[in-house]
Short mmCIF file of C-alpha atoms in Angstrom, two decimals:
data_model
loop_
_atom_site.label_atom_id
_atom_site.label_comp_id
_atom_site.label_asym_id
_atom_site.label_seq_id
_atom_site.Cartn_x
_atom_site.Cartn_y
_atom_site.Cartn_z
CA UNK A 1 -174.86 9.81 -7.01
CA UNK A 2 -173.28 6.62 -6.35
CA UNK A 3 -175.28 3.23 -6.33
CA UNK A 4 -176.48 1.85 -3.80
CA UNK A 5 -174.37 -1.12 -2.83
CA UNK A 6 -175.79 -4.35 -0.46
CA UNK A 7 -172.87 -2.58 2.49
CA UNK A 8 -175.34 0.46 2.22
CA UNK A 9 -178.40 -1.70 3.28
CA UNK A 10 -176.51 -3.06 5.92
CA UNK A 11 -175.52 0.81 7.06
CA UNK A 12 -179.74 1.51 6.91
CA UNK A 13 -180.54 -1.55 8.58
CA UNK A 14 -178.15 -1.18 11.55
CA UNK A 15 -179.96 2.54 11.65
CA UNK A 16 -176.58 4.28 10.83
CA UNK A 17 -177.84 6.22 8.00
CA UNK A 18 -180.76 9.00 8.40
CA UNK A 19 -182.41 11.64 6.27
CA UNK A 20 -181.56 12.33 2.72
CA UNK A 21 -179.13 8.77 2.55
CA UNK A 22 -182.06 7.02 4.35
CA UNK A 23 -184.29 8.16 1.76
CA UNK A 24 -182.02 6.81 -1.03
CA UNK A 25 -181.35 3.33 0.04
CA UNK A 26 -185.50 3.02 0.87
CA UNK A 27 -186.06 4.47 -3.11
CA UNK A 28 -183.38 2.07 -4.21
CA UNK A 29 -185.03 -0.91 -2.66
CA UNK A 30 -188.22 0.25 -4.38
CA UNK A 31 -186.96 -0.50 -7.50
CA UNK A 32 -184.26 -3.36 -7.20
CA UNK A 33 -186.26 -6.05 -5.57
CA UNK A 34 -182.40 -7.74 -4.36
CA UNK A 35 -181.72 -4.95 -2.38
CA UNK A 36 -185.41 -5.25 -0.88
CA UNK A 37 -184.92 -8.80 -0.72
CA UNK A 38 -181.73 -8.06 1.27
CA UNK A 39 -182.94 -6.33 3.92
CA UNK A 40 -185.82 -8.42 4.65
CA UNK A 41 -183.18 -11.47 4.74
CA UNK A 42 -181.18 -8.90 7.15
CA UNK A 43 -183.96 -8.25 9.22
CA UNK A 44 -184.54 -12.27 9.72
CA UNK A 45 -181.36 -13.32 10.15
CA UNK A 46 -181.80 -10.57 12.95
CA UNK A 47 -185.06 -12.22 14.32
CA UNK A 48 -183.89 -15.45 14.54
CA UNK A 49 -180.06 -14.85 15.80
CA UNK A 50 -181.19 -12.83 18.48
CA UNK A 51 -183.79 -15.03 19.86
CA UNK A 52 -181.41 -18.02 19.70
CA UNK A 53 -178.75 -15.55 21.26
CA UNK A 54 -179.99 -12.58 23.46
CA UNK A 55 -177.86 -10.02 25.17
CA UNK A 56 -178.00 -11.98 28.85
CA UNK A 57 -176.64 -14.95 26.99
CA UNK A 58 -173.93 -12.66 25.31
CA UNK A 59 -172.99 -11.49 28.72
CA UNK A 60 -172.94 -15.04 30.54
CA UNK A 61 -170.66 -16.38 27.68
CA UNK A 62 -168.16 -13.46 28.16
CA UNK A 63 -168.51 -13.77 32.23
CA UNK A 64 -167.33 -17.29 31.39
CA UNK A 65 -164.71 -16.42 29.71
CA UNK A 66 -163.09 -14.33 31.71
CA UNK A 67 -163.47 -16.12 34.59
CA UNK A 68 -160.73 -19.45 34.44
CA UNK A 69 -161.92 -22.33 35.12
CA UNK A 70 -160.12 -22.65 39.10
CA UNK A 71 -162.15 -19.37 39.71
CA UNK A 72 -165.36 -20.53 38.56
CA UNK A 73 -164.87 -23.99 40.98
CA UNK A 74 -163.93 -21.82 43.89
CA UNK A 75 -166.79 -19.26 43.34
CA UNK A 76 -169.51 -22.29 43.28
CA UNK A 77 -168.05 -23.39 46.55
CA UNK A 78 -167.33 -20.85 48.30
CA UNK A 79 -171.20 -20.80 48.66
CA UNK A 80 -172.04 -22.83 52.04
CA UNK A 81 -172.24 -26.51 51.20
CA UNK A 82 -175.86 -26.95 53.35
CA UNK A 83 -177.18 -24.22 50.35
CA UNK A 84 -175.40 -25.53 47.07
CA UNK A 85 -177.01 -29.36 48.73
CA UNK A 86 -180.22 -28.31 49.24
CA UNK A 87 -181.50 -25.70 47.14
CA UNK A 88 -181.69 -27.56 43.67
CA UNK A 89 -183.08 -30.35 46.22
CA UNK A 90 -185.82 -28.61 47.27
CA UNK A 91 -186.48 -27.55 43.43
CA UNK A 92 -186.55 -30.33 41.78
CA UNK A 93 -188.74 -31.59 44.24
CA UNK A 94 -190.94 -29.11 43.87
CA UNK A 95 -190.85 -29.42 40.77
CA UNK A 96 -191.51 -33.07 40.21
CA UNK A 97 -194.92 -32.67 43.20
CA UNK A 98 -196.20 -29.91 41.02
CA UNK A 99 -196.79 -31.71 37.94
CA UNK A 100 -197.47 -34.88 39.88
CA UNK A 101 -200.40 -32.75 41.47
CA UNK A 102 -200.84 -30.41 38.15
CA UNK A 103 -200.14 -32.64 34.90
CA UNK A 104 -202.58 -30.25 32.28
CA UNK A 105 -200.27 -27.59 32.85
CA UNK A 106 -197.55 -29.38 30.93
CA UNK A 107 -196.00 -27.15 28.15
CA UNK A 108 -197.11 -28.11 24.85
CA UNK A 109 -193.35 -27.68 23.39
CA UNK A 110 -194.77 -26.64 19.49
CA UNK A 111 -198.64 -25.84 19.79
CA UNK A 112 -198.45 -25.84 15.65
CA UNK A 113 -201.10 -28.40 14.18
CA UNK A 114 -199.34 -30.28 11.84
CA UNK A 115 -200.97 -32.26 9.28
CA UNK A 116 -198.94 -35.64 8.27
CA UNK A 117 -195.47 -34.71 10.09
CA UNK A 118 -192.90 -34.14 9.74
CA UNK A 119 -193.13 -30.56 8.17
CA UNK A 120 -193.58 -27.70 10.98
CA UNK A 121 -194.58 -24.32 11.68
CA UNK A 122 -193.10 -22.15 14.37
CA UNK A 123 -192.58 -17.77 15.06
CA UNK A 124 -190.85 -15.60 16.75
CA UNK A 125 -192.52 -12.12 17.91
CA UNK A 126 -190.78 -8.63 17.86
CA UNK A 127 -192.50 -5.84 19.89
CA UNK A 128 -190.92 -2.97 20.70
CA UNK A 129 -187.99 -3.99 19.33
CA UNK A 130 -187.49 -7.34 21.96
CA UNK A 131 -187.42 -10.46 20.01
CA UNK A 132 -189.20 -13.31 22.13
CA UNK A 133 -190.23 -16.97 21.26
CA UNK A 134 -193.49 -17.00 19.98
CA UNK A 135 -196.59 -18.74 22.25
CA UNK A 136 -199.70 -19.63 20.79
CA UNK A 137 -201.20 -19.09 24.65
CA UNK A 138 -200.66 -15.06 24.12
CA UNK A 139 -202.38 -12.53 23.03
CA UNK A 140 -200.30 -10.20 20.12
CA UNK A 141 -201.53 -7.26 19.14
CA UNK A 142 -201.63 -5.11 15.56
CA UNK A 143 -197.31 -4.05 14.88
CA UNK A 144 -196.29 -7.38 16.04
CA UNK A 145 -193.95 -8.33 13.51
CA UNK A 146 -194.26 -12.57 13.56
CA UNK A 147 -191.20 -14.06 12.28
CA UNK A 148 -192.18 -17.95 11.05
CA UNK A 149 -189.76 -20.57 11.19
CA UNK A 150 -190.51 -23.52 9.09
CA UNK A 151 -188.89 -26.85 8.49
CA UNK A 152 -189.73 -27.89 5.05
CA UNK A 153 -187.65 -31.48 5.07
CA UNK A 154 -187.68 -32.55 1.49
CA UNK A 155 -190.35 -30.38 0.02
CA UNK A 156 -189.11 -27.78 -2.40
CA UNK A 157 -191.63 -24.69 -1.80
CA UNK A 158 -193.83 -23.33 0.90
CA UNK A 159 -196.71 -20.85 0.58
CA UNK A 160 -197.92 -18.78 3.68
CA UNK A 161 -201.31 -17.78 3.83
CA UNK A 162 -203.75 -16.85 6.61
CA UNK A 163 -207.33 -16.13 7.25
CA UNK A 164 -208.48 -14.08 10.15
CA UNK A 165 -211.96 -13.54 11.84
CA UNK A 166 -213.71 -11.79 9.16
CA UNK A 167 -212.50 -14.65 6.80
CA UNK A 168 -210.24 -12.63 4.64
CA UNK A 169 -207.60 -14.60 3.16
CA UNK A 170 -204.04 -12.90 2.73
CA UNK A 171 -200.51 -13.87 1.05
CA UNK A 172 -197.20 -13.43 1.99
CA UNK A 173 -195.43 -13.98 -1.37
CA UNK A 174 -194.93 -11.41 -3.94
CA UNK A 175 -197.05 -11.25 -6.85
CA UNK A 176 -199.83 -13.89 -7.93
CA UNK A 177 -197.50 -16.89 -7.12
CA UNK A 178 -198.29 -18.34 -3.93
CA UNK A 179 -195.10 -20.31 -2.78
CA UNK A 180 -191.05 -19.44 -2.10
CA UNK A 181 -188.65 -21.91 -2.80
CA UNK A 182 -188.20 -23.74 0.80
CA UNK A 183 -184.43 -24.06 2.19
CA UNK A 184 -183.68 -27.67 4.07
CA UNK A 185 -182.96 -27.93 7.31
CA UNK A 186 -184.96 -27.84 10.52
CA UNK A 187 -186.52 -23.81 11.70
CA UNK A 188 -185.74 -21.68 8.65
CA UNK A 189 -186.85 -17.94 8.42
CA UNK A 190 -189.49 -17.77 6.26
CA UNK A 191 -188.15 -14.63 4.07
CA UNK A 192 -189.53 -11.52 5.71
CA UNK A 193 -191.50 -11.16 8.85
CA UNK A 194 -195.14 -10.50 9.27
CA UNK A 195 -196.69 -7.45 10.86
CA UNK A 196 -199.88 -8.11 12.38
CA UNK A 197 -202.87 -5.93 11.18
CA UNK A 198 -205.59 -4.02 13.68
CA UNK A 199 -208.46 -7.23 12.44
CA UNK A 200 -209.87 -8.21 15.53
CA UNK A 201 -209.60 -11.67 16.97
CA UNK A 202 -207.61 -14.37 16.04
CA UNK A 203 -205.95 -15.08 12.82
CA UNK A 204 -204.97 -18.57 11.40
CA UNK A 205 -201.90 -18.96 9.67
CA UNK A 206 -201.05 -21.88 7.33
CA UNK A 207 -197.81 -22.93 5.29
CA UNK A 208 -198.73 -25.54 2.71
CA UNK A 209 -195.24 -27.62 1.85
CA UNK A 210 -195.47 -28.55 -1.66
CA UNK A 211 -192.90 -30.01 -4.78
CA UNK A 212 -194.14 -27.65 -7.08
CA UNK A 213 -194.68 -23.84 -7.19
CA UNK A 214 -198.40 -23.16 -6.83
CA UNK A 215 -200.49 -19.73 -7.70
CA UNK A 216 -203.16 -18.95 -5.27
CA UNK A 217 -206.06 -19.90 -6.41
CA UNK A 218 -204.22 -23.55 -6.34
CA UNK A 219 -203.28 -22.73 -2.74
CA UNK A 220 -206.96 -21.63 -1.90
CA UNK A 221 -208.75 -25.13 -3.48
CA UNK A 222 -206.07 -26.75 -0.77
CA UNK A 223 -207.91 -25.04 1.91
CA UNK A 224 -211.38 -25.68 0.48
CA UNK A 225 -212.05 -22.52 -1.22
CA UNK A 226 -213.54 -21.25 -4.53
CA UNK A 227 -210.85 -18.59 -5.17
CA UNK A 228 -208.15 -16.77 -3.61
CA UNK A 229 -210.34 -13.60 -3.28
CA UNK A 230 -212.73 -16.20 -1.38
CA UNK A 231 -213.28 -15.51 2.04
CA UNK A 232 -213.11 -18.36 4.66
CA UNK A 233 -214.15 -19.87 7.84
CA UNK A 234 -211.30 -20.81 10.15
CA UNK A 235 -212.87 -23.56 11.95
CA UNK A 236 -213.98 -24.98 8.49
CA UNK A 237 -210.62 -24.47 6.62
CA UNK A 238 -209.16 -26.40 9.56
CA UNK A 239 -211.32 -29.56 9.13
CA UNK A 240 -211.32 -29.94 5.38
CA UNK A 241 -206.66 -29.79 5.83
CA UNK A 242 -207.93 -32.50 8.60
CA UNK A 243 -210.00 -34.14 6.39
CA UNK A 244 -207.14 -34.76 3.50
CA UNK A 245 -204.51 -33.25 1.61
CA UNK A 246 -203.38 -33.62 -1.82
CA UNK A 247 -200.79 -36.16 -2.91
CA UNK A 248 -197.27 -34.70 -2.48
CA UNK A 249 -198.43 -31.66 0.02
CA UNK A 250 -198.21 -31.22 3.43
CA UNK A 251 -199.56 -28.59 5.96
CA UNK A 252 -198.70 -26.74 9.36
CA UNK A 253 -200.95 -24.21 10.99
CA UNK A 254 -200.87 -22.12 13.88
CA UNK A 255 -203.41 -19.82 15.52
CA UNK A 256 -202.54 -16.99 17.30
CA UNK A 257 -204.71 -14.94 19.44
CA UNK A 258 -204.88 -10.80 18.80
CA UNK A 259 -206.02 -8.16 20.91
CA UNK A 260 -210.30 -7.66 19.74
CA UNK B 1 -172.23 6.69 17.11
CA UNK B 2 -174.76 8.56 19.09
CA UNK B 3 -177.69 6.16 19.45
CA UNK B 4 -175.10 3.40 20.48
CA UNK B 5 -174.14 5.50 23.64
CA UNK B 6 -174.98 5.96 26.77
CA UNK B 7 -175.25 9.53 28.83
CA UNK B 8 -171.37 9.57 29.44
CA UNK B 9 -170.75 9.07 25.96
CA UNK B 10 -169.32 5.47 26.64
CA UNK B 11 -170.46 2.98 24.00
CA UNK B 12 -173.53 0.88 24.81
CA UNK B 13 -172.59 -2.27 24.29
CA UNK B 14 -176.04 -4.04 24.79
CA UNK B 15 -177.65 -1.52 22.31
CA UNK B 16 -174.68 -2.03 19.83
CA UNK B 17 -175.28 -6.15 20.23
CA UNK B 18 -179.08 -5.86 19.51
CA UNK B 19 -178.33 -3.71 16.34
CA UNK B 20 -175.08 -5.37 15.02
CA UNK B 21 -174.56 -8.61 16.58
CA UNK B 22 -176.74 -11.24 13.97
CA UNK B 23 -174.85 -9.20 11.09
CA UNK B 24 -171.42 -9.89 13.08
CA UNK B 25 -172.69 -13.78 13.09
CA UNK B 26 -173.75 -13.88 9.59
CA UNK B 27 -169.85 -12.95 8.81
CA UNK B 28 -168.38 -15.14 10.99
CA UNK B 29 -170.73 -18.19 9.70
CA UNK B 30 -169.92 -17.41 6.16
CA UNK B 31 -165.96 -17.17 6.47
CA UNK B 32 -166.07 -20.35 9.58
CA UNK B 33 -168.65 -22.32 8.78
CA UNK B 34 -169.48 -23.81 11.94
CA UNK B 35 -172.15 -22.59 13.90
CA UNK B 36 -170.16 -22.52 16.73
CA UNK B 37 -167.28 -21.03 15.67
CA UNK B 38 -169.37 -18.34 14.69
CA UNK B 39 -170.60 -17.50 17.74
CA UNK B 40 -167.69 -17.95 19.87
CA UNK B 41 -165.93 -15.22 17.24
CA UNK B 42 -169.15 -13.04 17.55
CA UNK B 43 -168.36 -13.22 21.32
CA UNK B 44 -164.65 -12.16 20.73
CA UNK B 45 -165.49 -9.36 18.59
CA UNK B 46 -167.93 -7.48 20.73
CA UNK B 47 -165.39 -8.28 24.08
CA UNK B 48 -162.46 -6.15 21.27
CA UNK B 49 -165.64 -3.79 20.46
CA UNK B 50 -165.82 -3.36 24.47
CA UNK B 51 -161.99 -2.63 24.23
CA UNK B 52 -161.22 -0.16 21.46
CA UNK B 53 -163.74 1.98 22.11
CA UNK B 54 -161.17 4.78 21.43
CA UNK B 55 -160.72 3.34 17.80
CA UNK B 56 -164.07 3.01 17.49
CA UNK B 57 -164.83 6.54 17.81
CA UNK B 58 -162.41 7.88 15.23
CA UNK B 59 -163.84 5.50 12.24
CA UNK B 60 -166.76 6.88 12.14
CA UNK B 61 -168.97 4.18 11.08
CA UNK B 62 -169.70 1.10 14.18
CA UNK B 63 -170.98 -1.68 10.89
CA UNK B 64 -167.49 -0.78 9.04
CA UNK B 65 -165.07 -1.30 12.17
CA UNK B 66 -167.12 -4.32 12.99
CA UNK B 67 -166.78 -5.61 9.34
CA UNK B 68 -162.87 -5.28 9.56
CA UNK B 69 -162.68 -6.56 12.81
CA UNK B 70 -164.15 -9.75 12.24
CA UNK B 71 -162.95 -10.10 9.02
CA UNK B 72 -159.68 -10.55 10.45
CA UNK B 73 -160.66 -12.19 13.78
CA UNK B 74 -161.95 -14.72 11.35
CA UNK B 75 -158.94 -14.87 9.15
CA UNK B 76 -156.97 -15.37 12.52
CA UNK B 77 -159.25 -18.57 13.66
CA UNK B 78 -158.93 -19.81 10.53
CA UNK B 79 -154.98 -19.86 10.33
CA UNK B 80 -154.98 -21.34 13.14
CA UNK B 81 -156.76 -24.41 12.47
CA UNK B 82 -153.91 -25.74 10.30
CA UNK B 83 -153.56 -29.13 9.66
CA UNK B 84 -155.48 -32.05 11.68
CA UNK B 85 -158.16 -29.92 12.35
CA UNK B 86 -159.29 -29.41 8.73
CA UNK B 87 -159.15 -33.38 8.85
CA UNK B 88 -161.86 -33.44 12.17
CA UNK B 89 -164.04 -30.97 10.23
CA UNK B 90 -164.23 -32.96 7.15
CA UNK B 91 -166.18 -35.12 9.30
CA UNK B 92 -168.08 -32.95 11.64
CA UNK B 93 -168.28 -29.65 9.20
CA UNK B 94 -171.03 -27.61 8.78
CA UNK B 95 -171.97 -28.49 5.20
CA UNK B 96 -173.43 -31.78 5.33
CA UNK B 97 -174.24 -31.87 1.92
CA UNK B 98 -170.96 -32.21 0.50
CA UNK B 99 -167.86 -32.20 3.40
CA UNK B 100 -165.25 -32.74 0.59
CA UNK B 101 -166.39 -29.43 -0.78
CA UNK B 102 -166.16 -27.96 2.59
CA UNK B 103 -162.82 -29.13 3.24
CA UNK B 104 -161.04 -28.76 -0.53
CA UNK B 105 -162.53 -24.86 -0.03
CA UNK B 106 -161.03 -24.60 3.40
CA UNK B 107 -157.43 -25.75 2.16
CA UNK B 108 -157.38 -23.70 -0.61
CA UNK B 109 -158.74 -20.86 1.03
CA UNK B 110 -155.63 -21.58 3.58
CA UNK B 111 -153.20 -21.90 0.46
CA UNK B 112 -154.28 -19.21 -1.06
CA UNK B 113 -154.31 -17.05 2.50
CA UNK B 114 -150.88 -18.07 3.34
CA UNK B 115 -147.99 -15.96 1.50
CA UNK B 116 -150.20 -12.49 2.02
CA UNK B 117 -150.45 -10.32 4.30
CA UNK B 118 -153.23 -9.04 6.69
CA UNK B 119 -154.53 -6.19 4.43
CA UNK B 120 -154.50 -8.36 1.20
CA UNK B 121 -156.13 -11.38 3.05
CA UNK B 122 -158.50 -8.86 4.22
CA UNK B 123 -159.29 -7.50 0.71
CA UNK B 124 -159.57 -11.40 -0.69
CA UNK B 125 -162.02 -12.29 1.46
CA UNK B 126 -163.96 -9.05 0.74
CA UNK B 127 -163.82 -9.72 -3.02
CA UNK B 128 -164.24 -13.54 -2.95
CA UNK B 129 -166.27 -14.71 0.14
CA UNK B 130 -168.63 -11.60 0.04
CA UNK B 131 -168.40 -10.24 -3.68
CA UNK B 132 -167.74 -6.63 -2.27
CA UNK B 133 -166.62 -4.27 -5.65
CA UNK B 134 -163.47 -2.21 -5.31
CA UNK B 135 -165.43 0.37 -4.48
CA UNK B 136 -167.17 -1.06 -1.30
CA UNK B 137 -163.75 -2.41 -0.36
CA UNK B 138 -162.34 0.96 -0.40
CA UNK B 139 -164.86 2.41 1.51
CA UNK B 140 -164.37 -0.79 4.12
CA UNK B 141 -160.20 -0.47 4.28
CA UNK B 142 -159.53 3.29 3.47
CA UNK B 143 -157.74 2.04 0.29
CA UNK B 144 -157.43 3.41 -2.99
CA UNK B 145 -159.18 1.74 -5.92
CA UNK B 146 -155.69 1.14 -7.68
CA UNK B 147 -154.17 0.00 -4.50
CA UNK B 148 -156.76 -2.43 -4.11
CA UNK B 149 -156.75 -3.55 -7.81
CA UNK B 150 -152.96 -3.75 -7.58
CA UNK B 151 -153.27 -6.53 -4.82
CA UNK B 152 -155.81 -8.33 -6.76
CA UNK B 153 -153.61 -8.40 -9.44
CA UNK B 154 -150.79 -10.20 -7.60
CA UNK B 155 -152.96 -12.49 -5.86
CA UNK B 156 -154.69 -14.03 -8.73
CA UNK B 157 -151.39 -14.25 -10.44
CA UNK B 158 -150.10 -16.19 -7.28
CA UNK B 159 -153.70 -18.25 -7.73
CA UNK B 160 -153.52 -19.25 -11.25
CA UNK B 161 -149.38 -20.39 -10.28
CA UNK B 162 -150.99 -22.31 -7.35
CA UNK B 163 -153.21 -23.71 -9.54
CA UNK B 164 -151.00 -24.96 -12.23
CA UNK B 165 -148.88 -26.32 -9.48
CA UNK B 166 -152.04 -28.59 -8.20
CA UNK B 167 -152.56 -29.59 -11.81
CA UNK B 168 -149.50 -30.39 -12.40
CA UNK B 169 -148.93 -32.86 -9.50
#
């Protein structure tokens, strides 16, 4: 049996390979964590390149393209000059009255609480296989898979934690570290996505930005508790990060409403 | 092939896209390294996926005509941004960190890219830019192991000339 290379992940992860070579490359990645590692960094890139660049976009752009330039003028006005005047008129005008009339309705752009900018916390939501911005106004559901984007600036690790309703506090880092080195640059994939369990009710989620590694129970003093096997109470885990944060740590939090 | 088509047993395109498309990207980013680039190459790839759908059919394998394909649509951009455009990028590339880097990689890359043909540049920027082994690389090209080594051979002598040559001046 030949091993299993990092072009045979790519074959399972585009769903080209099924039964008996399916079950090798999923027994491989149990027991080389780079393969594993791989396909998690696969299935991100995936996340984030298709929510940046869904199909409809794919087909405008090639629309565009075959279309010159002449025929793209003459198309736009070969619509009758009263409609191509007045329509966006009437929009924007629209527009403008509504939110004159309606101004709490305004879109909070990144509903993330962030503690001491400029660090952020932001997701993307799969279901069903349709990758769509994430919106801290809707309710998700358990087999949402949450893709966080995070922009770390000049801190060198993150650690993503949550706590849901019943105050149970989980990881998403392997082992009894807490953080991942953080990349730079603004909305990075945080490594793998997370699928959301059947807990009811809401479930906090909080990446702590930090310039050195820390191992949970650090991570759990930073939200105000005992231990990491601690259990916590979102509202009060929110006000001590309000209250203050360690020297040389920063935080971003978002809430996001499940199904009860 | 079957889960990418549709009842007349013409390819999907849209289902191929949401499958294959960020892994298309991710190749195009790593050989152009502009963001744009990349996805203006990912564009032209699926329009030639849309058009050799008869080609398609007989490799076998959508992720391995897809990887040759853009490997060489890439190769193709990049030849022919010769000259004053590697200048503009220095200034406007992609890695911000360290644009020298960027732009001595870019014009050796084009150096070394130059005298070979498409198969070999092919199999150098399996070996180099993505670390495939001979083996991958023959799965990827159809080619023999020894053909494949063969080529390596000659390039890397041509590299270490090229390199004495840069030395030397």
């Amino acid at each position: 049996m030949k091993p299993v290379s990092k072009l045979d992940v790519e074959r399972y992860f585009t769903g080209e390979l099924t039964g008996a070579e399916a079950d090798q490359i999923e027994r491989a990645m149990d027991s080389r964590p780079e393969l594993k590692e791989y396909y998690q960094e696969l299935q991100g890139d995936k996340n984030v390149f298709l929510a940046k660049h869904p199909y409809r976009d794919f087909v405008k752009g090639n629309q565009r393209k075959a279309s010159s330039p002449l025929v793209r003028v003459l198309q736009w006005f070969s619509v009758p000059r009263p409609v191509w005047v007045a329509v966006p008129l009437v929009l924007v005008l629209g527009i403008a009255y509504f939110f004159q009339q309606h101004p709490h309705v305004l879109p909070d752009k990144n509903p993330g609480i962030r503690y001491k900018s400029p660090v952020a916390l932001d997701f993307l939501v799969r279901r069903n296989g349709e990758v769509q911005p994430g919106n801290t106004d809707h309710v998700y559901r358990a087999g949402d898979a949450v893709q966080f984007l995070y922009t770390a600036n000049s801190f060198k690790y993150i650690s993503l934690l949550s706590v849901d309703q019943s105050g149970k506090l989980s990881f998403y880092s392997p082992q009894s570290a807490a953080s991942l080195p953080a990349k730079p640059g603004g909305g990075q994939p945080f490594p793998h996505s997370v699928e959301l369990d059947a807990a009811p009710g809401g479930e906090l989620f909080i990446a702590l930005f930090t310039q050195a590694s820390l191992s949970r129970k650090d991570a759990a003093k930073i939200l105000g508790l005992p231990s990491a096997e601690s259990r916590g109470d979102i509202q009060r885990i929110q006000k001590h990060l309000q209250a203050g944060l360690p020297e040389e740590t920063q935080a971003a939090t978002l809430y996001l409403k499940k199904e009860k | 092939m079957e889960n990418n088509e549709s009842a007349s047993g013409e390819l999907n395109v849209g289902e191929v896209y949401k499958k294959y498309a960020s892994v298309v990207y991710g190749r195009c980013l790593k050989i152009l390294w502009s963001e744009d680039e990349a996805w203006d190459a990912t564009q032209d790839v699926f329009m030639k996926l849309h058009q050799s759908q008869s080609t398609l059919q007989k490799s076998g394998s959508v992720l391995y005509w897809l990887h040759r394909t853009t490997t060489n649509h890439c190769i193709s951009v990049l030849r022919r941004k010769r000259g004053v455009a590697y200048q503009e990028e220095a200034h406007a590339g992609n890695d911000s960190a360290n644009p020298e880097r960027a732009l001595a990689a870019k014009q050796m890359l084009q150096k070394l890219f130059g005298p070979w043909n498409k198969v070999v540049r092919e199999i150098i920027v399996y070996t180099y830019i993505d670390g495939y082994t001979q083996a991958e690389i023959s799965k990827l090209t159809g080619l023999g192991e020894s053909t494949i080594r063969k080529y390596l051979t000659k390039f890397r002598r041509k590299a270490q000339e090229l390199r004495g040559g840069l030395e030397a001046s």
